[in-house]
């Protein structure tokens, strides 16, 4: 399955993702292909909508203490729901759909989610640190929200100017 990453300002990224109903081979193939795209682009998180599939599925592979991302640490998160959130933390985020841009974003410090795995088993994660931040970032994608939407008015204007300039240079 050949996937390409959808980049801002593509309107596709604004679509709301739909609940996953079929936990079948198609879903498994998509998750496997998403994993390869994410690892090939040095990502730690990827939502299905970022590869043009508007379904509530995301993957995360948070680097371990040796900065490695073994496949056994991969989390496949389907139909997540936040059941608890607390505290506040600020972290410099980046997004594969908004290349070359990193910005401090305020999020909840800890979150608890209920979700399903690729075989529809129900699971819970109590997350803090980078995992909690990445979960919130990726869950925003399911709602069509990007981390740049959380910037102040002036910072967003600056971003738009810089991003447009970078896109022109790429052509
Ligand atoms: C904290 C940090 C990140 C998240 C969400 C997940 N974001 C990512 O995985 C971003 C990855 C990323 C990788 C890049 O490297 C390549 O594309 C090779 C990258 O580089 C460029 O922009 C050129 C940018 C972002 C949540 C919380
Ligand atoms: Co992102």
mmCIF file with all atom_site columns, C-alpha atoms and ligand atoms in Angstrom:
data_model
loop_
_atom_site.group_PDB
_atom_site.id
_atom_site.type_symbol
_atom_site.label_atom_id
_atom_site.label_alt_id
_atom_site.label_comp_id
_atom_site.label_asym_id
_atom_site.label_entity_id
_atom_site.label_seq_id
_atom_site.pdbx_PDB_ins_code
_atom_site.Cartn_x
_atom_site.Cartn_y
_atom_site.Cartn_z
_atom_site.occupancy
_atom_site.B_iso_or_equiv
_atom_site.pdbx_formal_charge
_atom_site.auth_seq_id
_atom_site.auth_comp_id
_atom_site.auth_asym_id
_atom_site.auth_atom_id
_atom_site.pdbx_PDB_model_num
ATOM   1   C  CA  . UNK A 1 1   ? 0.000   0.000  0.000  1.00 0.00 ? 1   UNK A CA  1
ATOM   2   C  CA  . UNK A 1 2   ? 1.687   3.210  -1.182 1.00 0.00 ? 2   UNK A CA  1
ATOM   3   C  CA  . UNK A 1 3   ? 0.943   6.140  1.136  1.00 0.00 ? 3   UNK A CA  1
ATOM   4   C  CA  . UNK A 1 4   ? 2.004   9.769  0.927  1.00 0.00 ? 4   UNK A CA  1
ATOM   5   C  CA  . UNK A 1 5   ? 1.778   12.337 3.679  1.00 0.00 ? 5   UNK A CA  1
ATOM   6   C  CA  . UNK A 1 6   ? -0.801  15.077 3.186  1.00 0.00 ? 6   UNK A CA  1
ATOM   7   C  CA  . UNK A 1 7   ? 0.772   18.469 3.909  1.00 0.00 ? 7   UNK A CA  1
ATOM   8   C  CA  . UNK A 1 8   ? -0.688  21.748 5.131  1.00 0.00 ? 8   UNK A CA  1
ATOM   9   C  CA  . UNK A 1 9   ? -2.524  23.686 3.678  1.00 0.00 ? 9   UNK A CA  1
ATOM   10  C  CA  . UNK A 1 10  ? -4.308  20.716 2.054  1.00 0.00 ? 10  UNK A CA  1
ATOM   11  C  CA  . UNK A 1 11  ? -8.004  20.880 3.100  1.00 0.00 ? 11  UNK A CA  1
ATOM   12  C  CA  . UNK A 1 12  ? -8.046  17.114 3.591  1.00 0.00 ? 12  UNK A CA  1
ATOM   13  C  CA  . UNK A 1 13  ? -6.366  17.693 6.955  1.00 0.00 ? 13  UNK A CA  1
ATOM   14  C  CA  . UNK A 1 14  ? -9.508  19.570 8.103  1.00 0.00 ? 14  UNK A CA  1
ATOM   15  C  CA  . UNK A 1 15  ? -11.784 16.546 7.619  1.00 0.00 ? 15  UNK A CA  1
ATOM   16  C  CA  . UNK A 1 16  ? -13.300 14.917 10.710 1.00 0.00 ? 16  UNK A CA  1
ATOM   17  C  CA  . UNK A 1 17  ? -12.355 11.266 10.928 1.00 0.00 ? 17  UNK A CA  1
ATOM   18  C  CA  . UNK A 1 18  ? -15.026 8.568  11.204 1.00 0.00 ? 18  UNK A CA  1
ATOM   19  C  CA  . UNK A 1 19  ? -15.262 5.778  13.771 1.00 0.00 ? 19  UNK A CA  1
ATOM   20  C  CA  . UNK A 1 20  ? -13.612 2.516  12.710 1.00 0.00 ? 20  UNK A CA  1
ATOM   21  C  CA  . UNK A 1 21  ? -16.222 -0.248 12.426 1.00 0.00 ? 21  UNK A CA  1
ATOM   22  C  CA  . UNK A 1 22  ? -14.394 -2.970 10.493 1.00 0.00 ? 22  UNK A CA  1
ATOM   23  C  CA  . UNK A 1 23  ? -11.278 -4.371 12.134 1.00 0.00 ? 23  UNK A CA  1
ATOM   24  C  CA  . UNK A 1 24  ? -10.353 -6.290 9.034  1.00 0.00 ? 24  UNK A CA  1
ATOM   25  C  CA  . UNK A 1 25  ? -7.383  -6.949 6.771  1.00 0.00 ? 25  UNK A CA  1
ATOM   26  C  CA  . UNK A 1 26  ? -7.754  -3.537 5.107  1.00 0.00 ? 26  UNK A CA  1
ATOM   27  C  CA  . UNK A 1 27  ? -7.295  -1.820 8.468  1.00 0.00 ? 27  UNK A CA  1
ATOM   28  C  CA  . UNK A 1 28  ? -4.276  -4.002 9.273  1.00 0.00 ? 28  UNK A CA  1
ATOM   29  C  CA  . UNK A 1 29  ? -2.678  -3.220 5.902  1.00 0.00 ? 29  UNK A CA  1
ATOM   30  C  CA  . UNK A 1 30  ? -3.250  0.501  6.432  1.00 0.00 ? 30  UNK A CA  1
ATOM   31  C  CA  . UNK A 1 31  ? -1.701  0.388  9.945  1.00 0.00 ? 31  UNK A CA  1
ATOM   32  C  CA  . UNK A 1 32  ? 1.322   -1.540 8.636  1.00 0.00 ? 32  UNK A CA  1
ATOM   33  C  CA  . UNK A 1 33  ? 1.845   0.944  5.792  1.00 0.00 ? 33  UNK A CA  1
ATOM   34  C  CA  . UNK A 1 34  ? 1.427   3.897  8.176  1.00 0.00 ? 34  UNK A CA  1
ATOM   35  C  CA  . UNK A 1 35  ? 4.147   2.410  10.373 1.00 0.00 ? 35  UNK A CA  1
ATOM   36  C  CA  . UNK A 1 36  ? 6.586   2.275  7.439  1.00 0.00 ? 36  UNK A CA  1
ATOM   37  C  CA  . UNK A 1 37  ? 5.798   5.864  6.375  1.00 0.00 ? 37  UNK A CA  1
ATOM   38  C  CA  . UNK A 1 38  ? 6.243   7.120  9.929  1.00 0.00 ? 38  UNK A CA  1
ATOM   39  C  CA  . UNK A 1 39  ? 9.558   5.336  10.463 1.00 0.00 ? 39  UNK A CA  1
ATOM   40  C  CA  . UNK A 1 40  ? 10.886  6.417  7.042  1.00 0.00 ? 40  UNK A CA  1
ATOM   41  C  CA  . UNK A 1 41  ? 10.197  10.061 7.890  1.00 0.00 ? 41  UNK A CA  1
ATOM   42  C  CA  . UNK A 1 42  ? 11.538  10.033 11.477 1.00 0.00 ? 42  UNK A CA  1
ATOM   43  C  CA  . UNK A 1 43  ? 8.094   10.482 12.957 1.00 0.00 ? 43  UNK A CA  1
ATOM   44  C  CA  . UNK A 1 44  ? 6.877   9.528  16.404 1.00 0.00 ? 44  UNK A CA  1
ATOM   45  C  CA  . UNK A 1 45  ? 3.172   9.802  15.633 1.00 0.00 ? 45  UNK A CA  1
ATOM   46  C  CA  . UNK A 1 46  ? 0.866   9.640  12.625 1.00 0.00 ? 46  UNK A CA  1
ATOM   47  C  CA  . UNK A 1 47  ? -2.918  9.809  12.229 1.00 0.00 ? 47  UNK A CA  1
ATOM   48  C  CA  . UNK A 1 48  ? -4.671  8.049  9.336  1.00 0.00 ? 48  UNK A CA  1
ATOM   49  C  CA  . UNK A 1 49  ? -6.002  11.362 7.994  1.00 0.00 ? 49  UNK A CA  1
ATOM   50  C  CA  . UNK A 1 50  ? -2.372  12.431 7.425  1.00 0.00 ? 50  UNK A CA  1
ATOM   51  C  CA  . UNK A 1 51  ? -2.173  9.737  4.749  1.00 0.00 ? 51  UNK A CA  1
ATOM   52  C  CA  . UNK A 1 52  ? -5.654  10.681 3.417  1.00 0.00 ? 52  UNK A CA  1
ATOM   53  C  CA  . UNK A 1 53  ? -7.709  8.055  5.295  1.00 0.00 ? 53  UNK A CA  1
ATOM   54  C  CA  . UNK A 1 54  ? -10.369 9.878  7.365  1.00 0.00 ? 54  UNK A CA  1
ATOM   55  C  CA  . UNK A 1 55  ? -10.797 7.170  10.013 1.00 0.00 ? 55  UNK A CA  1
ATOM   56  C  CA  . UNK A 1 56  ? -10.183 7.319  13.777 1.00 0.00 ? 56  UNK A CA  1
ATOM   57  C  CA  . UNK A 1 57  ? -6.869  5.502  13.767 1.00 0.00 ? 57  UNK A CA  1
ATOM   58  C  CA  . UNK A 1 58  ? -3.434  6.692  14.828 1.00 0.00 ? 58  UNK A CA  1
ATOM   59  C  CA  . UNK A 1 59  ? -0.062  5.201  15.597 1.00 0.00 ? 59  UNK A CA  1
ATOM   60  C  CA  . UNK A 1 60  ? 2.627   6.278  18.057 1.00 0.00 ? 60  UNK A CA  1
ATOM   61  C  CA  . UNK A 1 61  ? 6.167   5.111  18.622 1.00 0.00 ? 61  UNK A CA  1
ATOM   62  C  CA  . UNK A 1 62  ? 7.771   7.186  21.354 1.00 0.00 ? 62  UNK A CA  1
ATOM   63  C  CA  . UNK A 1 63  ? 11.593  6.943  21.431 1.00 0.00 ? 63  UNK A CA  1
ATOM   64  C  CA  . UNK A 1 64  ? 12.949  4.995  24.417 1.00 0.00 ? 64  UNK A CA  1
ATOM   65  C  CA  . UNK A 1 65  ? 15.798  6.079  26.743 1.00 0.00 ? 65  UNK A CA  1
ATOM   66  C  CA  . UNK A 1 66  ? 18.313  5.192  23.977 1.00 0.00 ? 66  UNK A CA  1
ATOM   67  C  CA  . UNK A 1 67  ? 16.365  7.308  21.439 1.00 0.00 ? 67  UNK A CA  1
ATOM   68  C  CA  . UNK A 1 68  ? 15.368  4.074  19.688 1.00 0.00 ? 68  UNK A CA  1
ATOM   69  C  CA  . UNK A 1 69  ? 11.912  3.152  18.412 1.00 0.00 ? 69  UNK A CA  1
ATOM   70  C  CA  . UNK A 1 70  ? 11.657  -0.653 18.392 1.00 0.00 ? 70  UNK A CA  1
ATOM   71  C  CA  . UNK A 1 71  ? 8.498   -1.948 16.708 1.00 0.00 ? 71  UNK A CA  1
ATOM   72  C  CA  . UNK A 1 72  ? 7.406   -3.668 19.924 1.00 0.00 ? 72  UNK A CA  1
ATOM   73  C  CA  . UNK A 1 73  ? 6.883   -0.196 21.434 1.00 0.00 ? 73  UNK A CA  1
ATOM   74  C  CA  . UNK A 1 74  ? 4.459   0.736  18.650 1.00 0.00 ? 74  UNK A CA  1
ATOM   75  C  CA  . UNK A 1 75  ? 0.990   1.747  19.818 1.00 0.00 ? 75  UNK A CA  1
ATOM   76  C  CA  . UNK A 1 76  ? -1.918  1.360  17.403 1.00 0.00 ? 76  UNK A CA  1
ATOM   77  C  CA  . UNK A 1 77  ? -4.816  3.390  18.726 1.00 0.00 ? 77  UNK A CA  1
ATOM   78  C  CA  . UNK A 1 78  ? -8.281  3.060  17.209 1.00 0.00 ? 78  UNK A CA  1
ATOM   79  C  CA  . UNK A 1 79  ? -11.389 5.055  18.226 1.00 0.00 ? 79  UNK A CA  1
ATOM   80  C  CA  . UNK A 1 80  ? -9.723  6.789  21.197 1.00 0.00 ? 80  UNK A CA  1
ATOM   81  C  CA  . UNK A 1 81  ? -11.713 8.684  23.823 1.00 0.00 ? 81  UNK A CA  1
ATOM   82  C  CA  . UNK A 1 82  ? -10.132 10.826 26.547 1.00 0.00 ? 82  UNK A CA  1
ATOM   83  C  CA  . UNK A 1 83  ? -11.643 9.876  29.906 1.00 0.00 ? 83  UNK A CA  1
ATOM   84  C  CA  . UNK A 1 84  ? -9.404  11.955 32.167 1.00 0.00 ? 84  UNK A CA  1
ATOM   85  C  CA  . UNK A 1 85  ? -7.079  14.933 31.707 1.00 0.00 ? 85  UNK A CA  1
ATOM   86  C  CA  . UNK A 1 86  ? -5.101  16.973 34.180 1.00 0.00 ? 86  UNK A CA  1
ATOM   87  C  CA  . UNK A 1 87  ? -2.329  19.531 34.594 1.00 0.00 ? 87  UNK A CA  1
ATOM   88  C  CA  . UNK A 1 88  ? -0.518  21.598 32.027 1.00 0.00 ? 88  UNK A CA  1
ATOM   89  C  CA  . UNK A 1 89  ? 2.712   21.194 30.105 1.00 0.00 ? 89  UNK A CA  1
ATOM   90  C  CA  . UNK A 1 90  ? 4.438   22.964 27.238 1.00 0.00 ? 90  UNK A CA  1
ATOM   91  C  CA  . UNK A 1 91  ? 6.436   21.054 24.614 1.00 0.00 ? 91  UNK A CA  1
ATOM   92  C  CA  . UNK A 1 92  ? 7.984   21.955 21.285 1.00 0.00 ? 92  UNK A CA  1
ATOM   93  C  CA  . UNK A 1 93  ? 5.892   20.031 18.762 1.00 0.00 ? 93  UNK A CA  1
ATOM   94  C  CA  . UNK A 1 94  ? 6.402   19.188 15.124 1.00 0.00 ? 94  UNK A CA  1
ATOM   95  C  CA  . UNK A 1 95  ? 4.128   17.468 12.621 1.00 0.00 ? 95  UNK A CA  1
ATOM   96  C  CA  . UNK A 1 96  ? 4.872   15.435 9.500  1.00 0.00 ? 96  UNK A CA  1
ATOM   97  C  CA  . UNK A 1 97  ? 2.063   17.378 7.771  1.00 0.00 ? 97  UNK A CA  1
ATOM   98  C  CA  . UNK A 1 98  ? 3.661   20.741 8.605  1.00 0.00 ? 98  UNK A CA  1
ATOM   99  C  CA  . UNK A 1 99  ? 7.319   20.143 7.697  1.00 0.00 ? 99  UNK A CA  1
ATOM   100 C  CA  . UNK A 1 100 ? 10.167  22.300 9.002  1.00 0.00 ? 100 UNK A CA  1
ATOM   101 C  CA  . UNK A 1 101 ? 8.107   23.991 11.656 1.00 0.00 ? 101 UNK A CA  1
ATOM   102 C  CA  . UNK A 1 102 ? 8.297   23.459 15.416 1.00 0.00 ? 102 UNK A CA  1
ATOM   103 C  CA  . UNK A 1 103 ? 6.523   25.445 18.102 1.00 0.00 ? 103 UNK A CA  1
ATOM   104 C  CA  . UNK A 1 104 ? 5.837   25.377 21.855 1.00 0.00 ? 104 UNK A CA  1
ATOM   105 C  CA  . UNK A 1 105 ? 2.289   24.178 22.458 1.00 0.00 ? 105 UNK A CA  1
ATOM   106 C  CA  . UNK A 1 106 ? 0.393   23.983 25.753 1.00 0.00 ? 106 UNK A CA  1
ATOM   107 C  CA  . UNK A 1 107 ? -1.381  20.666 26.445 1.00 0.00 ? 107 UNK A CA  1
ATOM   108 C  CA  . UNK A 1 108 ? -2.689  18.652 29.391 1.00 0.00 ? 108 UNK A CA  1
ATOM   109 C  CA  . UNK A 1 109 ? 0.168   17.066 31.340 1.00 0.00 ? 109 UNK A CA  1
ATOM   110 C  CA  . UNK A 1 110 ? -1.568  13.707 31.808 1.00 0.00 ? 110 UNK A CA  1
ATOM   111 C  CA  . UNK A 1 111 ? -4.373  12.031 29.899 1.00 0.00 ? 111 UNK A CA  1
ATOM   112 C  CA  . UNK A 1 112 ? -6.174  8.723  30.196 1.00 0.00 ? 112 UNK A CA  1
ATOM   113 C  CA  . UNK A 1 113 ? -7.687  7.234  27.046 1.00 0.00 ? 113 UNK A CA  1
ATOM   114 C  CA  . UNK A 1 114 ? -9.878  4.287  26.235 1.00 0.00 ? 114 UNK A CA  1
ATOM   115 C  CA  . UNK A 1 115 ? -9.318  2.882  22.769 1.00 0.00 ? 115 UNK A CA  1
ATOM   116 C  CA  . UNK A 1 116 ? -9.361  -0.270 20.674 1.00 0.00 ? 116 UNK A CA  1
ATOM   117 C  CA  . UNK A 1 117 ? -6.399  -2.131 19.235 1.00 0.00 ? 117 UNK A CA  1
ATOM   118 C  CA  . UNK A 1 118 ? -6.257  -3.544 15.660 1.00 0.00 ? 118 UNK A CA  1
ATOM   119 C  CA  . UNK A 1 119 ? -8.344  -6.552 16.740 1.00 0.00 ? 119 UNK A CA  1
ATOM   120 C  CA  . UNK A 1 120 ? -11.033 -4.413 18.425 1.00 0.00 ? 120 UNK A CA  1
ATOM   121 C  CA  . UNK A 1 121 ? -9.905  -5.290 21.960 1.00 0.00 ? 121 UNK A CA  1
ATOM   122 C  CA  . UNK A 1 122 ? -10.691 -2.460 24.402 1.00 0.00 ? 122 UNK A CA  1
ATOM   123 C  CA  . UNK A 1 123 ? -7.672  -0.928 26.152 1.00 0.00 ? 123 UNK A CA  1
ATOM   124 C  CA  . UNK A 1 124 ? -6.754  1.926  28.485 1.00 0.00 ? 124 UNK A CA  1
ATOM   125 C  CA  . UNK A 1 125 ? -3.597  4.023  28.686 1.00 0.00 ? 125 UNK A CA  1
ATOM   126 C  CA  . UNK A 1 126 ? -2.722  6.444  31.463 1.00 0.00 ? 126 UNK A CA  1
ATOM   127 C  CA  . UNK A 1 127 ? -0.149  8.684  29.792 1.00 0.00 ? 127 UNK A CA  1
ATOM   128 C  CA  . UNK A 1 128 ? 2.189   11.435 30.888 1.00 0.00 ? 128 UNK A CA  1
ATOM   129 C  CA  . UNK A 1 129 ? 5.290   13.084 29.400 1.00 0.00 ? 129 UNK A CA  1
ATOM   130 C  CA  . UNK A 1 130 ? 5.833   12.925 25.642 1.00 0.00 ? 130 UNK A CA  1
ATOM   131 C  CA  . UNK A 1 131 ? 3.289   10.113 25.223 1.00 0.00 ? 131 UNK A CA  1
ATOM   132 C  CA  . UNK A 1 132 ? 0.507   12.299 26.675 1.00 0.00 ? 132 UNK A CA  1
ATOM   133 C  CA  . UNK A 1 133 ? 1.485   15.173 24.384 1.00 0.00 ? 133 UNK A CA  1
ATOM   134 C  CA  . UNK A 1 134 ? 1.686   12.978 21.293 1.00 0.00 ? 134 UNK A CA  1
ATOM   135 C  CA  . UNK A 1 135 ? -1.719  11.387 22.052 1.00 0.00 ? 135 UNK A CA  1
ATOM   136 C  CA  . UNK A 1 136 ? -3.318  14.857 22.248 1.00 0.00 ? 136 UNK A CA  1
ATOM   137 C  CA  . UNK A 1 137 ? -1.551  16.024 19.065 1.00 0.00 ? 137 UNK A CA  1
ATOM   138 C  CA  . UNK A 1 138 ? -2.690  12.954 17.110 1.00 0.00 ? 138 UNK A CA  1
ATOM   139 C  CA  . UNK A 1 139 ? -6.229  12.990 18.530 1.00 0.00 ? 139 UNK A CA  1
ATOM   140 C  CA  . UNK A 1 140 ? -6.528  16.617 17.370 1.00 0.00 ? 140 UNK A CA  1
ATOM   141 C  CA  . UNK A 1 141 ? -5.855  15.379 13.807 1.00 0.00 ? 141 UNK A CA  1
ATOM   142 C  CA  . UNK A 1 142 ? -8.977  13.187 14.102 1.00 0.00 ? 142 UNK A CA  1
ATOM   143 C  CA  . UNK A 1 143 ? -10.979 16.396 14.623 1.00 0.00 ? 143 UNK A CA  1
ATOM   144 C  CA  . UNK A 1 144 ? -9.247  18.258 11.778 1.00 0.00 ? 144 UNK A CA  1
ATOM   145 C  CA  . UNK A 1 145 ? -7.197  20.335 14.212 1.00 0.00 ? 145 UNK A CA  1
ATOM   146 C  CA  . UNK A 1 146 ? -3.501  21.091 13.662 1.00 0.00 ? 146 UNK A CA  1
ATOM   147 C  CA  . UNK A 1 147 ? -0.988  22.247 16.270 1.00 0.00 ? 147 UNK A CA  1
ATOM   148 C  CA  . UNK A 1 148 ? -0.546  25.532 14.374 1.00 0.00 ? 148 UNK A CA  1
ATOM   149 C  CA  . UNK A 1 149 ? -4.219  26.307 15.172 1.00 0.00 ? 149 UNK A CA  1
ATOM   150 C  CA  . UNK A 1 150 ? -3.134  26.737 18.785 1.00 0.00 ? 150 UNK A CA  1
ATOM   151 C  CA  . UNK A 1 151 ? -0.647  29.531 18.069 1.00 0.00 ? 151 UNK A CA  1
ATOM   152 C  CA  . UNK A 1 152 ? -1.295  33.140 19.028 1.00 0.00 ? 152 UNK A CA  1
ATOM   153 C  CA  . UNK A 1 153 ? -2.606  35.414 16.254 1.00 0.00 ? 153 UNK A CA  1
ATOM   154 C  CA  . UNK A 1 154 ? 0.793   37.062 15.717 1.00 0.00 ? 154 UNK A CA  1
ATOM   155 C  CA  . UNK A 1 155 ? 2.737   33.793 15.788 1.00 0.00 ? 155 UNK A CA  1
ATOM   156 C  CA  . UNK A 1 156 ? 0.286   32.235 13.327 1.00 0.00 ? 156 UNK A CA  1
ATOM   157 C  CA  . UNK A 1 157 ? 0.700   35.159 10.925 1.00 0.00 ? 157 UNK A CA  1
ATOM   158 C  CA  . UNK A 1 158 ? 4.464   34.801 11.136 1.00 0.00 ? 158 UNK A CA  1
ATOM   159 C  CA  . UNK A 1 159 ? 4.149   31.068 10.499 1.00 0.00 ? 159 UNK A CA  1
ATOM   160 C  CA  . UNK A 1 160 ? 1.934   31.576 7.418  1.00 0.00 ? 160 UNK A CA  1
ATOM   161 C  CA  . UNK A 1 161 ? 4.462   34.004 5.939  1.00 0.00 ? 161 UNK A CA  1
ATOM   162 C  CA  . UNK A 1 162 ? 7.453   31.723 6.600  1.00 0.00 ? 162 UNK A CA  1
ATOM   163 C  CA  . UNK A 1 163 ? 5.608   28.609 5.401  1.00 0.00 ? 163 UNK A CA  1
ATOM   164 C  CA  . UNK A 1 164 ? 4.524   30.239 2.134  1.00 0.00 ? 164 UNK A CA  1
ATOM   165 C  CA  . UNK A 1 165 ? 8.095   31.387 1.533  1.00 0.00 ? 165 UNK A CA  1
ATOM   166 C  CA  . UNK A 1 166 ? 9.413   27.864 2.148  1.00 0.00 ? 166 UNK A CA  1
ATOM   167 C  CA  . UNK A 1 167 ? 6.855   26.359 -0.205 1.00 0.00 ? 167 UNK A CA  1
ATOM   168 C  CA  . UNK A 1 168 ? 7.853   28.777 -2.973 1.00 0.00 ? 168 UNK A CA  1
ATOM   169 C  CA  . UNK A 1 169 ? 11.523  27.854 -2.452 1.00 0.00 ? 169 UNK A CA  1
ATOM   170 C  CA  . UNK A 1 170 ? 10.650  24.142 -2.746 1.00 0.00 ? 170 UNK A CA  1
ATOM   171 C  CA  . UNK A 1 171 ? 9.110   24.624 -6.243 1.00 0.00 ? 171 UNK A CA  1
HETATM 172 C  C1  . LIG B 2 .   ? 5.701   16.167 20.258 1.00 0.00 ? 1   LIG B C1  1
HETATM 173 C  C2  . LIG B 2 .   ? 6.332   16.033 19.098 1.00 0.00 ? 1   LIG B C2  1
HETATM 174 C  C3  . LIG B 2 .   ? 5.652   15.514 18.011 1.00 0.00 ? 1   LIG B C3  1
HETATM 175 C  C4  . LIG B 2 .   ? 4.322   15.141 18.116 1.00 0.00 ? 1   LIG B C4  1
HETATM 176 C  C5  . LIG B 2 .   ? 3.521   14.587 16.981 1.00 0.00 ? 1   LIG B C5  1
HETATM 177 C  C6  . LIG B 2 .   ? 4.200   13.696 16.025 1.00 0.00 ? 1   LIG B C6  1
HETATM 178 N  N1  . LIG B 2 .   ? 5.063   14.447 15.187 1.00 0.00 ? 1   LIG B N1  1
HETATM 179 C  C7  . LIG B 2 .   ? 6.035   13.905 14.446 1.00 0.00 ? 1   LIG B C7  1
HETATM 180 O  O1  . LIG B 2 .   ? 6.221   12.712 14.489 1.00 0.00 ? 1   LIG B O1  1
HETATM 181 C  C8  . LIG B 2 .   ? 6.855   14.813 13.643 1.00 0.00 ? 1   LIG B C8  1
HETATM 182 C  C9  . LIG B 2 .   ? 7.882   14.395 12.949 1.00 0.00 ? 1   LIG B C9  1
HETATM 183 C  C10 . LIG B 2 .   ? 8.699   15.201 12.070 1.00 0.00 ? 1   LIG B C10 1
HETATM 184 C  C11 . LIG B 2 .   ? 9.711   14.566 11.373 1.00 0.00 ? 1   LIG B C11 1
HETATM 185 C  C12 . LIG B 2 .   ? 10.529  15.265 10.485 1.00 0.00 ? 1   LIG B C12 1
HETATM 186 O  O2  . LIG B 2 .   ? 11.550  14.639 9.815  1.00 0.00 ? 1   LIG B O2  1
HETATM 187 C  C13 . LIG B 2 .   ? 11.395  14.287 8.475  1.00 0.00 ? 1   LIG B C13 1
HETATM 188 O  O3  . LIG B 2 .   ? 10.397  14.577 7.861  1.00 0.00 ? 1   LIG B O3  1
HETATM 189 C  C14 . LIG B 2 .   ? 12.469  13.478 7.882  1.00 0.00 ? 1   LIG B C14 1
HETATM 190 C  C15 . LIG B 2 .   ? 10.333  16.604 10.320 1.00 0.00 ? 1   LIG B C15 1
HETATM 191 O  O4  . LIG B 2 .   ? 11.268  17.197 9.463  1.00 0.00 ? 1   LIG B O4  1
HETATM 192 C  C16 . LIG B 2 .   ? 10.985  18.181 8.580  1.00 0.00 ? 1   LIG B C16 1
HETATM 193 O  O5  . LIG B 2 .   ? 10.122  18.947 8.824  1.00 0.00 ? 1   LIG B O5  1
HETATM 194 C  C17 . LIG B 2 .   ? 11.807  18.291 7.386  1.00 0.00 ? 1   LIG B C17 1
HETATM 195 C  C18 . LIG B 2 .   ? 9.330   17.265 11.010 1.00 0.00 ? 1   LIG B C18 1
HETATM 196 C  C19 . LIG B 2 .   ? 8.499   16.549 11.887 1.00 0.00 ? 1   LIG B C19 1
HETATM 197 C  C20 . LIG B 2 .   ? 3.718   15.337 19.288 1.00 0.00 ? 1   LIG B C20 1
HETATM 198 C  C21 . LIG B 2 .   ? 4.400   15.825 20.333 1.00 0.00 ? 1   LIG B C21 1
HETATM 199 CO CO1 . LIG B 2 .   ? 0.658   16.059 13.324 1.00 0.00 ? 2   LIG B CO1 1
#
